[in-house]
C-alpha positions as a printed NumPy array, in Angstrom:
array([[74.115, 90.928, 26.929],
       [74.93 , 91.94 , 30.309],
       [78.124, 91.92 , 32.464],
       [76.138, 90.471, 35.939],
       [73.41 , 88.077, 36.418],
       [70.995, 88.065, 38.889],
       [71.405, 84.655, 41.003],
       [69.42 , 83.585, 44.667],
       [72.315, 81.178, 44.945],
       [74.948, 82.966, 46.549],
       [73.315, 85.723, 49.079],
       [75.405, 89.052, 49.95 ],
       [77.733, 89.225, 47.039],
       [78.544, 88.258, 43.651],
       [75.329, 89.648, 42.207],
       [72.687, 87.971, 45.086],
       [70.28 , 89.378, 47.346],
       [72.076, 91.966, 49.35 ],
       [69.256, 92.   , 51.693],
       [68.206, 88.444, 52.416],
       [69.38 , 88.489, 56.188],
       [66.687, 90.57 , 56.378],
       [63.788, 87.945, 55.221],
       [62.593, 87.204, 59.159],
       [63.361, 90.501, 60.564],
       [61.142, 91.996, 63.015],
       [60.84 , 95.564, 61.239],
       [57.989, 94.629, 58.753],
       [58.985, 97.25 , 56.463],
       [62.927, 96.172, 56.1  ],
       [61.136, 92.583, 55.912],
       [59.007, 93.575, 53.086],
       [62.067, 95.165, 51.205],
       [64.452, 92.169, 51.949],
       [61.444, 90.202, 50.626],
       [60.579, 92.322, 47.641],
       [64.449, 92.019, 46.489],
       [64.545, 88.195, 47.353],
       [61.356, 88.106, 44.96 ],
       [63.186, 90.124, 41.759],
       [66.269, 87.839, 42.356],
       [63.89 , 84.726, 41.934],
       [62.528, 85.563, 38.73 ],
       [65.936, 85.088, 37.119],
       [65.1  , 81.455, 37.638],
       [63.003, 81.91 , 35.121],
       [64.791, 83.636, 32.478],
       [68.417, 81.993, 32.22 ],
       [70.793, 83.13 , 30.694],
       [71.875, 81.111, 27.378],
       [75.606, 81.818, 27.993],
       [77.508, 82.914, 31.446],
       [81.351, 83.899, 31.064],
       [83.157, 83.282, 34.188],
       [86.276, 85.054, 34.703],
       [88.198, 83.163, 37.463],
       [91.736, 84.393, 38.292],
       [94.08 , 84.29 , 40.938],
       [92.692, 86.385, 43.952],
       [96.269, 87.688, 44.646],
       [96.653, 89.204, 41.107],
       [92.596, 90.137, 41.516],
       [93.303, 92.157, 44.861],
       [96.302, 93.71 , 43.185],
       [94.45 , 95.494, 40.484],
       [91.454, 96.568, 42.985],
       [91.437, 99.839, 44.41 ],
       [88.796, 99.794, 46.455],
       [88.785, 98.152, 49.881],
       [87.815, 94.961, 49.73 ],
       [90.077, 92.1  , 51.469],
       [91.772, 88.743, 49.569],
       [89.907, 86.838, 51.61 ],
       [86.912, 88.478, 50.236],
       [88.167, 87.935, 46.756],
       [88.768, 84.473, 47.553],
       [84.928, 83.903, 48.735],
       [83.971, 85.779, 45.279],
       [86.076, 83.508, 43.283],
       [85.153, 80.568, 44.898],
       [81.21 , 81.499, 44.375],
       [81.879, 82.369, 41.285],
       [82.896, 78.567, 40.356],
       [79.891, 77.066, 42.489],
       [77.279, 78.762, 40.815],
       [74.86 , 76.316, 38.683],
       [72.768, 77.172, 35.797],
       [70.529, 75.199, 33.707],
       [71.286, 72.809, 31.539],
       [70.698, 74.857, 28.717],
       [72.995, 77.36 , 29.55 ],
       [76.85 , 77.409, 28.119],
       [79.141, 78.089, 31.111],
       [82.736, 78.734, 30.384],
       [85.564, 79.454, 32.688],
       [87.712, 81.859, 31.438],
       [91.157, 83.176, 32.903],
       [91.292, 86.351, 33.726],
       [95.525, 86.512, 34.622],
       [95.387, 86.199, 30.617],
       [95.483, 89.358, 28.266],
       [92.276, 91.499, 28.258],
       [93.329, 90.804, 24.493],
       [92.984, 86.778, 24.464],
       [89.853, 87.192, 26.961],
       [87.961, 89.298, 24.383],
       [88.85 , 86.906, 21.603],
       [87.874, 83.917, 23.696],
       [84.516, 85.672, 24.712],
       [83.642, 86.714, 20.931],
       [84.369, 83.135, 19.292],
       [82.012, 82.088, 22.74 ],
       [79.067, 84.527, 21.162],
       [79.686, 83.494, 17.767],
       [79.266, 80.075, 18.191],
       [76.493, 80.155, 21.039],
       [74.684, 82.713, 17.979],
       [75.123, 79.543, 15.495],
       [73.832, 77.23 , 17.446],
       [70.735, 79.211, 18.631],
       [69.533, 79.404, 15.011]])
């Protein structure tokens, strides 16, 4: 169980390669680095996840309980990558809203275990 997934998807945010504008850069040791990461983010390919929880709310509410300094129309991008990101076909991918109670998210995301836990037997 883990609260972020690697993905080569989306690059710069929501849990990509921070580094991948890097991959042709002329400094070969920032290019091995941007490389090495880019590497490490591709093995997740290999290992997916058997369920991914995405919380999707509105960006307004989102930037209202942030404190650090990130933008809405950074929040926005997130969001929107959030929704566009694929997994296999054996993964469970559920949308959850996250303007709903922390309460009714838990709930949701424990009767999502339990029955992903069933069916894996």
């Amino acid at each position: 169980i883990t609260d972020r997934y690697p993905q080569i998807q989306i690059t710069g945010y929501n849990d990509g390669p921070l580094l991948f504008e890097y991959l042709n850069s002329d400094n070969f040791i920032i290019k091995l680095f941007a490389k090495y990461e880019y590497n490490l983010y591709k093995r997740s390919i290999k290992m997916p996840p058997d369920l991914v929880v995405k919380l999707i709310g509105d960006p307004k509410i989102l930037y209202s309980r942030r404190s650090d300094e990130i933008t809405l129309e950074m929040l926005r991008r997130k969001q929107d990558g959030i929704k566009q990101l694929k997994f296999t076909e054996n993964t469970t991918v559920a949308e959850l809203n996250s303007n709903n109670t922390i309460q009714s998210i838990n709930l949701e995301i424990m009767n999502l275990i339990s029955k992903e836990m069933k069916d894996k037997k």
